Amino acid sequence: MRDVSPRSLTRREILAASAACGVAAALPAIAAGKESLGELAAAKGITYGASFAGHELDAPYGASYAAMYKRECRILTSELEFKLATLRPTADVIDFAPADRLMAFAEANGLAVRGHTLIWHDALPDWINRLGPGEAGYLLDAHIETVLERYAGRVKHWDVVNEPIGPWDKLPGNLRTGVFLAAFGEDYIARSFRLARKLDPKARLVLNEAQTEADDENSRTFRESFLALVRRLKDAGVPVDAVGLESHLVSSRRYDFPRFAAWIADLAALGLEIHITELDVDDAAFPSNIRERDKRVAAMYRDFLDAVLQVKAVTTVVDWQLADHTSWIYGAALAKNVKRLPRPLPYDSEFRRKPAWYTIAEAFRAAPAR
Ligand code: XIL
């Protein structure tokens, strides 16, 4: 691989690159090549990180992947390792190896961990999807107990329940259907949080949700239903410490980030921390020209972060992976044989910083301190 790390760039190349992406203010950081997103965020009391997949360490680029995470991140989210499909592929197997590997990488490098996720209707192996309500209820308790027995005290944030809202299922409260809802009704959420608090009292417990960010009917429904759910949980004394807002931004959707930030402030007023948990930009509707496209992606990161970081309850920002070719969006494009490959993240597929890296850095520099 060509060595194009920031340290190896000449001043002329830096100027040309900065002019191309219109981010001249990032110059000193590029020249020094030392600052990282983790460090810039930490200076404002914000924890920055990315989702991480242990299997990427086995790829030919594994060493570059590891170095990028060590450099940029203060926290890692497990992309697959704690999902039930990974941990319990069949009824009689519990496979801790991938989660142990991620924990070992994080602990060896002084990085915190977001455990994603204890209970979710998705990423379930078939045998769980076939369980009746009694068995699914038993599994919910047993699963949380087994995982927390092994990892309690070592995980900073748990996404205890993931994506509870799904308006298309047409259920009361716009709750999303699934085996765990079938077992306990809405109470599956409170039950999971109470058990997690009992077994891992030091961890921050998070309710994570998708699709709240856009300025359209779908996101409005998500925002209303999610806020109402969080209110019910807080009123019932359920130990929810934070909400996670995934923030998978999409180039073809309409956004009003200041309006979104105002809604975040309403959530925070319930006494919650806010975590941005899965940030990326699906660039499919942006121009094909890579320079233009990268600029648009970078601008979307900047506009989004400028708005949400105004809310001081936003304490954690996590990208969904760091380099384009390891993104789930890139994986989906490859699977569909799409010719134009997506560029959703702050690093490209050769581990070079992209314009988005610089706008994220600028957003952290401009953010009010926590
Ligand atoms: C995705 C992973 O990135 C993919 O690799 C996997 O195939 C499917 O799940 N919301 C979530 C994440 O909470 O767990 C999902 O992650 C992306 C959407």
CSV table of C-alpha atoms and ligand atoms in Angstrom, one decimal:
chain,number,residue,atom,x,y,z
A,1,MET,CA,0.0,0.0,0.0
A,2,ARG,CA,1.2,3.5,-0.8
A,3,ASP,CA,2.2,5.5,2.3
A,4,VAL,CA,-0.1,8.4,2.4
A,5,SER,CA,-0.4,9.0,6.1
A,6,PRO,CA,-0.8,12.6,7.1
A,7,ARG,CA,2.8,12.8,8.3
A,8,SER,CA,4.1,11.9,4.8
A,9,LEU,CA,2.3,14.7,3.0
A,10,THR,CA,4.2,17.8,1.8
A,11,ARG,CA,2.9,21.2,2.6
A,12,ARG,CA,1.9,21.7,-1.0
A,13,GLU,CA,-0.1,18.5,-1.0
A,14,ILE,CA,-1.7,19.5,2.2
A,15,LEU,CA,-2.7,22.9,0.8
A,16,ALA,CA,-4.1,21.3,-2.4
A,17,ALA,CA,-6.1,18.8,-0.4
A,18,SER,CA,-7.4,21.4,1.9
A,19,ALA,CA,-8.4,23.7,-0.9
A,20,ALA,CA,-10.1,20.8,-2.7
A,21,CYS,CA,-12.3,20.1,0.4
A,22,GLY,CA,-12.6,23.6,1.5
A,23,VAL,CA,-11.4,22.9,5.0
A,24,ALA,CA,-8.4,25.2,5.3
A,25,ALA,CA,-8.8,25.6,9.1
A,26,ALA,CA,-7.8,21.9,9.6
A,27,LEU,CA,-4.3,22.7,8.3
A,28,PRO,CA,-2.3,22.7,11.6
A,29,ALA,CA,-3.7,19.4,12.6
A,30,ILE,CA,-2.8,17.8,9.2
A,31,ALA,CA,0.6,19.2,9.4
A,32,ALA,CA,1.2,17.9,12.9
A,33,GLY,CA,-0.5,14.6,12.0
A,34,LYS,CA,-0.9,14.0,15.7
A,35,GLU,CA,-4.3,15.0,16.7
A,36,SER,CA,-7.0,12.4,16.6
A,37,LEU,CA,-10.8,12.7,16.6
A,38,GLY,CA,-10.7,11.0,20.1
A,39,GLU,CA,-8.4,13.6,21.4
A,40,LEU,CA,-10.3,16.6,19.9
A,41,ALA,CA,-13.6,15.3,21.3
A,42,ALA,CA,-12.1,14.6,24.7
A,43,ALA,CA,-10.9,18.2,24.9
A,44,LYS,CA,-14.6,19.1,25.0
A,45,GLY,CA,-15.7,16.3,27.4
A,46,ILE,CA,-17.0,14.2,24.5
A,47,THR,CA,-16.2,10.5,24.0
A,48,TYR,CA,-15.5,9.7,20.4
A,49,GLY,CA,-15.2,6.2,18.9
A,50,ALA,CA,-16.4,3.8,16.2
A,51,SER,CA,-17.9,0.4,15.8
A,52,PHE,CA,-15.3,-2.3,15.5
A,53,ALA,CA,-15.4,-5.8,14.0
A,54,GLY,CA,-12.7,-8.2,15.3
A,55,HIS,CA,-12.7,-10.2,12.1
A,56,GLU,CA,-11.3,-7.2,10.2
A,57,LEU,CA,-8.1,-7.8,12.1
A,58,ASP,CA,-7.6,-11.0,10.0
A,59,ALA,CA,-7.9,-9.1,6.7
A,60,PRO,CA,-4.7,-8.2,4.8
A,61,TYR,CA,-5.2,-4.7,6.0
A,62,GLY,CA,-5.7,-5.8,9.7
A,63,ALA,CA,-2.6,-3.9,11.0
A,64,SER,CA,-3.7,-0.6,9.4
A,65,TYR,CA,-7.3,-1.2,10.8
A,66,ALA,CA,-6.0,-1.7,14.3
A,67,ALA,CA,-3.7,1.3,14.1
A,68,MET,CA,-6.5,3.5,12.9
A,69,TYR,CA,-8.7,2.5,15.9
A,70,LYS,CA,-5.9,2.9,18.4
A,71,ARG,CA,-5.2,6.4,17.0
A,72,GLU,CA,-8.7,7.8,16.6
A,73,CYS,CA,-10.9,6.1,19.2
A,74,ARG,CA,-11.5,6.3,22.9
A,75,ILE,CA,-14.5,3.9,22.7
A,76,LEU,CA,-15.4,0.9,20.5
A,77,THR,CA,-18.9,-0.5,19.8
A,78,SER,CA,-19.1,-4.2,19.1
A,79,GLU,CA,-20.5,-4.4,15.6
A,80,LEU,CA,-21.5,-8.1,15.7
A,81,GLU,CA,-19.8,-9.7,18.7
A,82,PHE,CA,-22.6,-9.4,21.3
A,83,LYS,CA,-25.5,-10.0,19.0
A,84,LEU,CA,-27.4,-13.2,19.7
A,85,ALA,CA,-26.7,-14.5,16.2
A,86,THR,CA,-23.0,-14.4,17.1
A,87,LEU,CA,-23.2,-15.5,20.7
A,88,ARG,CA,-25.8,-18.2,20.4
A,89,PRO,CA,-25.7,-19.6,16.8
A,90,THR,CA,-27.5,-22.8,17.9
A,91,ALA,CA,-29.5,-23.7,21.0
A,92,ASP,CA,-26.7,-25.6,22.7
A,93,VAL,CA,-23.7,-23.3,21.9
A,94,ILE,CA,-22.6,-20.1,23.5
A,95,ASP,CA,-19.6,-18.6,21.6
A,96,PHE,CA,-17.9,-16.0,23.6
A,97,ALA,CA,-14.7,-16.0,21.4
A,98,PRO,CA,-15.6,-13.0,19.2
A,99,ALA,CA,-16.7,-10.9,22.2
A,100,ASP,CA,-13.6,-11.9,24.2
A,101,ARG,CA,-11.4,-10.9,21.3
A,102,LEU,CA,-13.0,-7.5,21.0
A,103,MET,CA,-12.7,-7.0,24.8
A,104,ALA,CA,-9.0,-8.1,24.7
A,105,PHE,CA,-8.3,-5.6,21.9
A,106,ALA,CA,-10.0,-2.8,23.7
A,107,GLU,CA,-8.4,-3.5,27.1
A,108,ALA,CA,-4.9,-3.9,25.7
A,109,ASN,CA,-5.3,-0.5,24.1
A,110,GLY,CA,-7.0,1.4,26.9
A,111,LEU,CA,-10.3,1.8,24.9
A,112,ALA,CA,-13.7,1.7,26.5
A,113,VAL,CA,-16.4,-0.6,25.1
A,114,ARG,CA,-20.1,-0.1,24.1
A,115,GLY,CA,-21.7,-3.5,24.3
A,116,HIS,CA,-24.2,-3.7,21.4
A,117,THR,CA,-26.7,-5.1,22.1
A,118,LEU,CA,-28.3,-7.3,24.8
A,119,ILE,CA,-31.9,-7.5,23.5
A,120,TRP,CA,-32.9,-6.8,19.9
A,121,HIS,CA,-35.7,-8.2,17.7
A,122,ASP,CA,-33.1,-8.6,14.9
A,123,ALA,CA,-29.8,-10.4,14.3
A,124,LEU,CA,-31.4,-13.5,15.9
A,125,PRO,CA,-30.6,-17.0,14.8
A,126,ASP,CA,-33.5,-19.0,13.4
A,127,TRP,CA,-33.8,-21.2,16.5
A,128,ILE,CA,-34.6,-18.1,18.7
A,129,ASN,CA,-37.1,-16.8,16.1
A,130,ARG,CA,-39.0,-20.1,16.4
A,131,LEU,CA,-39.3,-19.9,20.3
A,132,GLY,CA,-42.7,-19.6,21.9
A,133,PRO,CA,-43.4,-16.7,24.3
A,134,GLY,CA,-42.5,-18.8,27.5
A,135,GLU,CA,-39.2,-19.9,26.1
A,136,ALA,CA,-38.3,-16.5,24.7
A,137,GLY,CA,-39.0,-15.0,28.1
A,138,TYR,CA,-36.8,-17.5,29.8
A,139,LEU,CA,-34.0,-16.8,27.2
A,140,LEU,CA,-34.2,-13.0,27.8
A,141,ASP,CA,-33.4,-13.4,31.5
A,142,ALA,CA,-30.9,-16.2,31.0
A,143,HIS,CA,-29.1,-14.3,28.2
A,144,ILE,CA,-28.7,-11.1,30.1
A,145,GLU,CA,-27.5,-13.0,33.1
A,146,THR,CA,-24.9,-15.1,31.2
A,147,VAL,CA,-23.5,-12.1,29.3
A,148,LEU,CA,-23.3,-9.8,32.3
A,149,GLU,CA,-21.9,-12.5,34.6
A,150,ARG,CA,-18.9,-12.6,32.2
A,151,TYR,CA,-18.5,-9.0,31.2
A,152,ALA,CA,-19.9,-6.8,34.1
A,153,GLY,CA,-17.6,-4.0,35.1
A,154,ARG,CA,-15.7,-4.1,31.8
A,155,VAL,CA,-18.3,-2.5,29.5
A,156,LYS,CA,-18.9,1.2,29.8
A,157,HIS,CA,-22.2,1.4,28.0
A,158,TRP,CA,-24.7,-1.3,27.2
A,159,ASP,CA,-27.3,-0.9,24.5
A,160,VAL,CA,-29.7,-2.8,26.7
A,161,VAL,CA,-32.5,-2.8,24.2
A,162,ASN,CA,-32.1,-1.9,20.5
A,163,GLU,CA,-34.6,-0.4,18.1
A,164,PRO,CA,-37.8,-0.8,20.1
A,165,ILE,CA,-39.9,1.3,17.7
A,166,GLY,CA,-41.4,0.0,14.4
A,167,PRO,CA,-44.5,1.9,13.3
A,168,TRP,CA,-45.2,-0.5,10.4
A,169,ASP,CA,-46.1,-3.3,12.9
A,170,LYS,CA,-49.1,-1.2,13.9
A,171,LEU,CA,-48.9,-2.1,17.6
A,172,PRO,CA,-49.9,0.2,20.5
A,173,GLY,CA,-47.1,2.7,21.1
A,174,ASN,CA,-45.7,1.9,17.7
A,175,LEU,CA,-43.6,-0.8,19.3
A,176,ARG,CA,-41.7,-3.2,17.1
A,177,THR,CA,-42.8,-6.8,17.1
A,178,GLY,CA,-40.5,-9.7,18.0
A,179,VAL,CA,-40.1,-12.7,20.2
A,180,PHE,CA,-39.2,-10.7,23.3
A,181,LEU,CA,-42.2,-8.4,22.9
A,182,ALA,CA,-44.4,-11.5,22.4
A,183,ALA,CA,-43.0,-12.8,25.7
A,184,PHE,CA,-43.7,-9.9,28.0
A,185,GLY,CA,-45.4,-7.2,26.0
A,186,GLU,CA,-43.8,-3.7,26.4
A,187,ASP,CA,-42.5,-4.8,29.8
A,188,TYR,CA,-39.6,-6.7,28.0
A,189,ILE,CA,-37.9,-3.3,27.9
A,190,ALA,CA,-38.2,-2.4,31.6
A,191,ARG,CA,-37.4,-6.0,32.6
A,192,SER,CA,-34.1,-6.0,30.6
A,193,PHE,CA,-33.0,-2.7,32.1
A,194,ARG,CA,-33.8,-3.7,35.7
A,195,LEU,CA,-31.9,-6.9,35.3
A,196,ALA,CA,-28.9,-5.2,33.6
A,197,ARG,CA,-28.8,-2.6,36.4
A,198,LYS,CA,-28.8,-5.4,39.1
A,199,LEU,CA,-26.0,-7.4,37.4
A,200,ASP,CA,-23.8,-4.5,36.1
A,201,PRO,CA,-24.5,-1.6,38.4
A,202,LYS,CA,-21.6,0.6,37.1
A,203,ALA,CA,-22.4,0.4,33.4
A,204,ARG,CA,-24.4,3.2,31.7
A,205,LEU,CA,-27.6,1.6,30.4
A,206,VAL,CA,-28.8,2.8,27.0
A,207,LEU,CA,-32.0,2.5,24.9
A,208,ASN,CA,-30.9,2.8,21.3
A,209,GLU,CA,-33.1,3.8,18.4
A,210,ALA,CA,-32.9,4.3,14.6
A,211,GLN,CA,-34.6,6.7,12.1
A,212,THR,CA,-35.3,9.6,14.4
A,213,GLU,CA,-33.1,12.1,12.6
A,214,ALA,CA,-34.9,13.1,9.3
A,215,ASP,CA,-37.3,15.9,8.7
A,216,ASP,CA,-40.1,13.7,7.3
A,217,GLU,CA,-43.2,11.8,8.4
A,218,ASN,CA,-41.4,8.6,9.2
A,219,SER,CA,-38.9,10.2,11.4
A,220,ARG,CA,-41.6,12.4,13.1
A,221,THR,CA,-43.4,9.2,14.0
A,222,PHE,CA,-40.2,7.6,15.3
A,223,ARG,CA,-39.4,10.7,17.4
A,224,GLU,CA,-42.9,11.0,18.9
A,225,SER,CA,-43.2,7.3,19.7
A,226,PHE,CA,-39.7,7.0,21.1
A,227,LEU,CA,-40.0,10.1,23.3
A,228,ALA,CA,-43.3,8.7,24.6
A,229,LEU,CA,-41.7,5.3,25.4
A,230,VAL,CA,-38.8,6.9,27.2
A,231,ARG,CA,-41.2,9.0,29.2
A,232,ARG,CA,-43.2,5.9,30.2
A,233,LEU,CA,-40.0,4.2,31.3
A,234,LYS,CA,-38.6,7.1,33.3
A,235,ASP,CA,-42.1,7.6,35.0
A,236,ALA,CA,-42.0,4.0,36.0
A,237,GLY,CA,-38.5,4.4,37.5
A,238,VAL,CA,-36.8,2.1,34.9
A,239,PRO,CA,-33.0,2.6,35.1
A,240,VAL,CA,-32.4,4.1,31.6
A,241,ASP,CA,-29.3,6.3,31.8
A,242,ALA,CA,-29.0,7.4,28.2
A,243,VAL,CA,-30.6,7.1,24.8
A,244,GLY,CA,-28.7,6.2,21.7
A,245,LEU,CA,-29.6,7.8,18.5
A,246,GLU,CA,-28.1,5.9,15.6
A,247,SER,CA,-27.8,8.7,13.0
A,248,HIS,CA,-27.4,6.7,9.9
A,249,LEU,CA,-27.8,9.7,7.6
A,250,VAL,CA,-29.0,9.3,4.1
A,251,SER,CA,-28.2,11.6,1.2
A,252,SER,CA,-31.7,11.3,-0.3
A,253,ARG,CA,-33.6,12.3,2.8
A,254,ARG,CA,-34.6,15.7,4.0
A,255,TYR,CA,-33.0,17.0,7.3
A,256,ASP,CA,-33.5,19.9,9.6
A,257,PHE,CA,-30.7,19.3,12.1
A,258,PRO,CA,-31.5,22.3,14.4
A,259,ARG,CA,-35.0,20.9,14.7
A,260,PHE,CA,-33.6,17.5,15.5
A,261,ALA,CA,-31.3,19.0,18.1
A,262,ALA,CA,-34.3,20.7,19.7
A,263,TRP,CA,-36.0,17.3,20.1
A,264,ILE,CA,-32.7,15.9,21.6
A,265,ALA,CA,-32.9,18.7,24.2
A,266,ASP,CA,-36.5,17.5,25.1
A,267,LEU,CA,-35.1,14.0,25.6
A,268,ALA,CA,-32.2,15.2,27.6
A,269,ALA,CA,-34.6,17.2,29.8
A,270,LEU,CA,-35.9,13.8,31.1
A,271,GLY,CA,-32.6,13.4,32.8
A,272,LEU,CA,-30.8,11.4,30.1
A,273,GLU,CA,-27.4,11.5,28.5
A,274,ILE,CA,-27.6,11.4,24.7
A,275,HIS,CA,-25.2,9.2,22.6
A,276,ILE,CA,-24.9,9.4,18.9
A,277,THR,CA,-24.3,5.7,18.3
A,278,GLU,CA,-24.0,4.7,14.6
A,279,LEU,CA,-23.1,7.8,12.6
A,280,ASP,CA,-22.4,7.4,8.9
A,281,VAL,CA,-23.6,9.0,5.6
A,282,ASP,CA,-25.2,6.9,2.8
A,283,ASP,CA,-23.9,8.9,-0.2
A,284,ALA,CA,-26.0,7.2,-2.9
A,285,ALA,CA,-27.8,10.4,-4.0
A,286,PHE,CA,-24.7,12.5,-4.0
A,287,PRO,CA,-22.7,13.2,-7.2
A,288,SER,CA,-20.5,10.5,-8.7
A,289,ASN,CA,-17.4,12.7,-8.9
A,290,ILE,CA,-15.5,11.6,-5.8
A,291,ARG,CA,-14.2,15.0,-4.9
A,292,GLU,CA,-17.7,16.5,-5.0
A,293,ARG,CA,-19.2,13.5,-3.2
A,294,ASP,CA,-16.7,13.6,-0.4
A,295,LYS,CA,-17.4,17.3,0.0
A,296,ARG,CA,-21.1,16.7,0.3
A,297,VAL,CA,-20.6,13.8,2.8
A,298,ALA,CA,-18.2,16.0,4.8
A,299,ALA,CA,-20.7,18.9,4.9
A,300,MET,CA,-23.5,16.6,6.1
A,301,TYR,CA,-21.3,15.4,9.0
A,302,ARG,CA,-20.5,19.0,9.9
A,303,ASP,CA,-24.0,20.3,9.7
A,304,PHE,CA,-25.3,17.4,11.8
A,305,LEU,CA,-22.6,17.6,14.4
A,306,ASP,CA,-22.7,21.4,14.7
A,307,ALA,CA,-26.4,21.2,15.5
A,308,VAL,CA,-26.4,18.2,17.9
A,309,LEU,CA,-23.2,19.1,19.8
A,310,GLN,CA,-24.9,22.4,20.9
A,311,VAL,CA,-26.8,20.1,23.3
A,312,LYS,CA,-24.5,19.5,26.1
A,313,ALA,CA,-26.2,16.2,27.1
A,314,VAL,CA,-24.6,14.7,23.9
A,315,THR,CA,-21.6,13.1,25.5
A,316,THR,CA,-20.7,10.3,23.1
A,317,VAL,CA,-20.3,10.2,19.3
A,318,VAL,CA,-19.6,6.9,17.6
A,319,ASP,CA,-19.2,6.3,13.9
A,320,TRP,CA,-20.4,3.1,12.4
A,321,GLN,CA,-16.9,1.8,11.4
A,322,LEU,CA,-14.2,4.3,10.3
A,323,ALA,CA,-13.0,3.3,6.9
A,324,ASP,CA,-15.3,3.1,3.8
A,325,HIS,CA,-14.7,-0.5,2.8
A,326,THR,CA,-15.6,-1.8,6.3
A,327,SER,CA,-18.9,-0.1,6.3
A,328,TRP,CA,-22.2,-2.1,6.2
A,329,ILE,CA,-23.3,0.3,3.5
A,330,TYR,CA,-20.3,-0.7,1.4
A,331,GLY,CA,-21.0,-4.3,2.1
A,332,ALA,CA,-24.6,-4.0,1.0
A,333,ALA,CA,-23.5,-2.2,-2.3
A,334,LEU,CA,-21.0,-5.0,-3.0
A,335,ALA,CA,-23.7,-7.7,-2.4
A,336,LYS,CA,-25.9,-5.9,-4.9
A,337,ASN,CA,-23.1,-5.6,-7.4
A,338,VAL,CA,-23.4,-1.8,-7.4
A,339,LYS,CA,-20.6,-0.3,-9.6
A,340,ARG,CA,-20.3,3.0,-7.7
A,341,LEU,CA,-19.0,2.1,-4.2
A,342,PRO,CA,-20.1,4.1,-1.2
A,343,ARG,CA,-17.8,6.5,0.7
A,344,PRO,CA,-19.7,6.9,4.0
A,345,LEU,CA,-17.0,7.3,6.6
A,346,PRO,CA,-14.0,9.6,7.6
A,347,TYR,CA,-11.4,7.2,6.2
A,348,ASP,CA,-11.1,5.8,2.7
A,349,SER,CA,-10.4,2.2,1.8
A,350,GLU,CA,-6.6,2.8,1.9
A,351,PHE,CA,-6.9,4.2,5.4
A,352,ARG,CA,-6.4,7.9,4.3
A,353,ARG,CA,-8.3,10.6,6.1
A,354,LYS,CA,-11.1,12.1,3.9
A,355,PRO,CA,-12.7,15.5,4.0
A,356,ALA,CA,-15.2,14.1,6.5
A,357,TRP,CA,-12.4,13.5,9.0
A,358,TYR,CA,-11.6,17.2,8.8
A,359,THR,CA,-15.2,18.4,9.2
A,360,ILE,CA,-15.7,16.1,12.1
A,361,ALA,CA,-12.5,17.5,13.7
A,362,GLU,CA,-13.7,21.0,13.1
A,363,ALA,CA,-17.1,20.2,14.6
A,364,PHE,CA,-15.4,19.0,17.8
A,365,ARG,CA,-13.2,22.1,17.9
A,366,ALA,CA,-16.2,24.3,17.6
A,367,ALA,CA,-18.4,22.4,20.1
A,368,PRO,CA,-19.1,23.9,23.5
A,369,ALA,CA,-17.3,22.1,26.3
A,370,ARG,CA,-19.3,19.7,28.5
B,1,XIL,C1,-25.4,-4.0,11.2
B,1,XIL,C2,-24.0,-4.4,10.9
B,1,XIL,O1,-23.3,-3.2,10.6
B,1,XIL,C3,-23.9,-5.3,9.8
B,1,XIL,O2,-22.5,-5.8,9.6
B,1,XIL,C4,-24.8,-6.5,10.0
B,1,XIL,O3,-24.8,-7.3,8.9
B,1,XIL,C5,-26.2,-6.1,10.3
B,1,XIL,O4,-26.2,-5.1,11.4
B,1,XIL,N1,-28.7,-0.8,13.4
B,1,XIL,C6,-28.0,-1.4,14.4
B,1,XIL,C7,-26.8,-2.2,14.0
B,1,XIL,O5,-28.3,-1.2,15.6
B,1,XIL,O6,-26.6,-3.3,14.9
B,1,XIL,C8,-26.8,-2.6,12.6
B,1,XIL,O7,-25.5,-3.2,12.3
B,1,XIL,C9,-27.1,-1.4,11.7
B,1,XIL,C10,-28.4,-0.9,12.0
